[in-house]
Short mmCIF file of C-alpha atoms and ligand atoms in Angstrom, two decimals:
data_model
loop_
_atom_site.label_atom_id
_atom_site.label_comp_id
_atom_site.label_asym_id
_atom_site.label_seq_id
_atom_site.Cartn_x
_atom_site.Cartn_y
_atom_site.Cartn_z
CA MET A 25 -25.21 -10.53 62.26
CA GLU A 26 -28.45 -9.25 60.78
CA ALA A 27 -30.86 -11.29 58.71
CA VAL A 28 -33.80 -10.18 56.59
CA VAL A 29 -36.98 -12.16 57.07
CA VAL A 30 -39.52 -11.95 54.25
CA ILE A 31 -42.90 -12.99 55.61
CA ASP A 32 -45.75 -14.30 53.44
CA ILE A 33 -45.08 -12.43 50.22
CA LEU A 34 -47.02 -15.17 48.49
CA GLU A 35 -49.39 -15.18 45.55
CA ASP A 36 -52.47 -15.73 47.71
CA PHE A 37 -51.67 -12.72 49.89
CA VAL A 38 -50.66 -10.37 47.08
CA THR A 39 -52.84 -11.45 44.14
CA GLY A 40 -55.07 -14.35 45.24
CA GLU A 41 -57.43 -15.74 47.91
CA LEU A 42 -56.48 -13.34 50.72
CA LYS A 43 -55.29 -10.47 48.58
CA CYS A 44 -54.02 -7.40 50.44
CA GLU A 45 -54.43 -4.40 48.12
CA ARG A 46 -51.86 -2.44 50.08
CA ALA A 47 -49.11 -5.04 49.59
CA LYS A 48 -48.02 -3.74 46.17
CA GLY A 49 -46.39 -0.66 47.64
CA ILE A 50 -43.91 -2.56 49.77
CA ILE A 51 -42.58 -4.91 47.08
CA PRO A 52 -39.90 -2.53 45.71
CA ASN A 53 -38.65 -1.87 49.25
CA ILE A 54 -38.39 -5.54 50.15
CA LYS A 55 -36.62 -6.06 46.84
CA LYS A 56 -34.11 -3.36 47.69
CA LEU A 57 -33.47 -4.83 51.15
CA ILE A 58 -32.94 -8.39 49.96
CA GLU A 59 -30.70 -7.31 47.09
CA VAL A 60 -28.40 -5.35 49.37
CA ALA A 61 -28.49 -8.10 52.01
CA ARG A 62 -27.43 -10.71 49.45
CA LYS A 63 -24.63 -8.47 48.25
CA LYS A 64 -23.41 -8.05 51.84
CA ASN A 65 -23.83 -11.75 52.65
CA PHE A 66 -26.54 -11.17 55.24
CA PRO A 67 -28.92 -14.12 55.35
CA VAL A 68 -32.24 -13.70 53.53
CA ILE A 69 -34.90 -15.92 55.00
CA TYR A 70 -38.34 -16.52 53.58
CA SER A 71 -41.04 -17.47 56.05
CA ASN A 72 -43.91 -18.79 53.97
CA ASP A 73 -47.34 -20.06 54.82
CA ALA A 74 -47.71 -23.59 53.42
CA HIS A 75 -50.94 -24.96 54.81
CA LEU A 76 -52.20 -28.50 55.07
CA PRO A 77 -55.95 -29.11 54.81
CA THR A 78 -56.03 -30.07 58.50
CA ASP A 79 -54.54 -26.77 59.72
CA PHE A 80 -56.58 -25.13 62.43
CA GLU A 81 -55.90 -21.65 61.07
CA LEU A 82 -58.07 -22.40 57.99
CA LYS A 83 -61.14 -22.34 60.24
CA LYS A 84 -60.50 -18.65 60.72
CA TRP A 85 -59.34 -17.62 57.22
CA GLY A 86 -60.57 -20.30 54.83
CA LYS A 87 -58.20 -22.01 52.46
CA HIS A 88 -55.14 -19.93 51.61
CA ALA A 89 -51.50 -20.56 50.70
CA MET A 90 -52.13 -24.30 50.52
CA ARG A 91 -48.87 -26.23 50.43
CA GLY A 92 -47.77 -27.07 46.89
CA THR A 93 -50.24 -24.73 45.16
CA ARG A 94 -49.50 -21.57 43.21
CA GLY A 95 -51.10 -19.56 46.02
CA ALA A 96 -48.28 -20.64 48.32
CA GLU A 97 -45.52 -19.51 45.96
CA VAL A 98 -43.46 -16.38 46.55
CA ILE A 99 -44.50 -13.71 44.04
CA SER A 100 -42.39 -13.60 40.88
CA GLN A 101 -40.81 -10.18 41.66
CA LEU A 102 -39.26 -11.45 44.89
CA LYS A 103 -38.31 -15.03 44.12
CA PRO A 104 -35.73 -16.53 46.49
CA SER A 105 -32.23 -16.94 45.09
CA LYS A 106 -30.27 -20.14 45.57
CA ASP A 107 -28.48 -19.03 48.74
CA ASP A 108 -31.62 -17.79 50.49
CA ILE A 109 -33.27 -19.91 53.13
CA VAL A 110 -36.92 -20.81 52.61
CA LEU A 111 -38.92 -22.14 55.56
CA GLU A 112 -42.54 -23.23 55.52
CA LYS A 113 -44.84 -22.32 58.39
CA ARG A 114 -48.37 -23.36 59.23
CA VAL A 115 -49.39 -20.72 61.76
CA TYR A 116 -48.75 -16.98 62.07
CA SER A 117 -45.33 -17.21 63.68
CA GLY A 118 -42.26 -17.93 61.58
CA PHE A 119 -40.73 -19.68 64.60
CA PHE A 120 -43.47 -22.18 65.41
CA GLU A 121 -42.23 -25.68 64.51
CA THR A 122 -40.18 -24.38 61.56
CA GLY A 123 -36.59 -24.73 62.72
CA LEU A 124 -36.01 -21.00 62.23
CA ASP A 125 -34.39 -20.52 65.62
CA SER A 126 -31.64 -23.09 65.01
CA VAL A 127 -31.02 -21.72 61.51
CA LEU A 128 -30.49 -18.25 63.00
CA ARG A 129 -28.27 -19.52 65.78
CA ASN A 130 -26.09 -21.46 63.35
CA LEU A 131 -25.69 -18.30 61.30
CA LYS A 132 -24.88 -16.25 64.43
CA VAL A 133 -27.79 -13.95 63.72
CA ASP A 134 -28.78 -11.67 66.60
CA THR A 135 -30.91 -9.10 64.77
CA LEU A 136 -33.93 -9.68 62.56
CA VAL A 137 -35.14 -7.21 59.96
CA LEU A 138 -38.79 -8.19 59.65
CA THR A 139 -40.61 -7.44 56.39
CA GLY A 140 -43.80 -8.56 54.70
CA LEU A 141 -47.39 -9.34 55.62
CA HIS A 142 -49.18 -8.59 57.86
CA THR A 143 -47.78 -6.06 60.32
CA ASN A 144 -50.39 -6.94 62.93
CA MET A 145 -50.48 -10.71 62.41
CA CYS A 146 -47.63 -12.83 61.05
CA VAL A 147 -45.03 -10.08 61.49
CA ARG A 148 -46.29 -9.48 65.02
CA HIS A 149 -46.30 -13.15 66.01
CA THR A 150 -42.89 -13.72 64.48
CA ALA A 151 -41.65 -10.69 66.42
CA ALA A 152 -43.12 -12.11 69.63
CA ASP A 153 -41.24 -15.37 69.25
CA ALA A 154 -38.08 -13.51 68.24
CA PHE A 155 -38.35 -11.32 71.33
CA PHE A 156 -38.86 -14.31 73.62
CA ARG A 157 -35.66 -15.81 72.21
CA GLY A 158 -33.61 -12.66 72.66
CA TYR A 159 -33.31 -11.37 69.10
CA ARG A 160 -33.20 -7.67 68.39
CA ILE A 161 -36.02 -6.64 66.05
CA VAL A 162 -35.86 -4.01 63.31
CA VAL A 163 -38.92 -3.19 61.24
CA PRO A 164 -38.67 -1.03 58.10
CA GLN A 165 -42.13 0.54 58.13
CA ASP A 166 -42.21 0.88 54.34
CA ALA A 167 -41.61 -2.87 53.89
CA THR A 168 -44.57 -4.23 55.83
CA GLU A 169 -48.31 -3.85 55.35
CA ALA A 170 -51.72 -4.91 56.64
CA PHE A 171 -55.27 -4.97 55.30
CA THR A 172 -56.09 -1.50 56.66
CA GLU A 173 -54.25 1.63 57.74
CA LYS A 174 -55.52 1.08 61.27
CA ASP A 175 -54.19 -2.50 61.40
CA TYR A 176 -50.87 -1.32 59.99
CA LYS A 177 -50.46 1.61 62.40
CA GLU A 178 -51.53 -0.37 65.45
CA GLY A 179 -49.31 -3.23 64.34
CA LEU A 180 -46.25 -0.97 64.24
CA GLU A 181 -47.08 0.62 67.59
CA TYR A 182 -47.41 -2.80 69.19
CA LEU A 183 -44.09 -3.98 67.74
CA LYS A 184 -42.39 -0.91 69.11
CA ASN A 185 -44.06 -0.81 72.52
CA VAL A 186 -44.09 -4.50 73.34
CA TYR A 187 -41.13 -6.05 71.52
CA ASN A 188 -38.90 -2.99 71.57
CA ALA A 189 -38.69 -3.09 67.76
CA GLU A 190 -36.72 -0.34 66.08
CA ILE A 191 -39.14 1.17 63.56
CA THR A 192 -37.17 2.60 60.68
CA ASP A 193 -37.28 2.59 56.88
CA THR A 194 -35.70 0.79 53.98
CA ASN A 195 -33.33 3.55 52.90
CA LYS A 196 -31.91 4.02 56.38
CA ILE A 197 -31.19 0.30 56.67
CA VAL A 198 -29.66 0.11 53.19
CA LYS A 199 -27.46 3.12 53.92
CA ARG A 200 -26.27 1.58 57.16
CA TRP A 201 -25.51 -1.74 55.46
CA GLU A 202 -23.65 -0.13 52.61
CA LYS A 203 -21.20 1.36 55.08
CA LYS A 204 -20.42 -2.11 56.49
ZN1 ZN B 323 -52.04 -18.87 57.08
#
């Protein structure tokens, strides 16, 4: 079973405190992926920063995606639907103290399609933890972004070289799913 993971497509990362100008371009592709996944009954999982004021990560980045604020909400174009799973995280990895692993195991998921922000940070750390736990990793390169082209490119290379991620694109995944 495959699941789509949507990482940090939150107001603060797309429009607010830690805005990534390049994020806009990937929104239609993530939308396409989650719509087809829902239609095919593949789990759609949101992995969202939801920081507490005591979080260590804020020392590096300043306040962002603070739990309960608008900045921590998923952007309006990609709002979760009622059957999606929404998990809060407080560090880069979507696995760290979030319960994601048991959710995936209960759903018999063995492959993660990782999307969202940023290729070289939260996507990378989520991929690391997925790899350690034996999940196969697929990354549609037109559904993830980073602050700069360099960060994005290096992020993808790292995912491929270190976590054996299949780097592909949205249309190829959608086409494959539609045949299932
Ligand atoms: Zn954060």
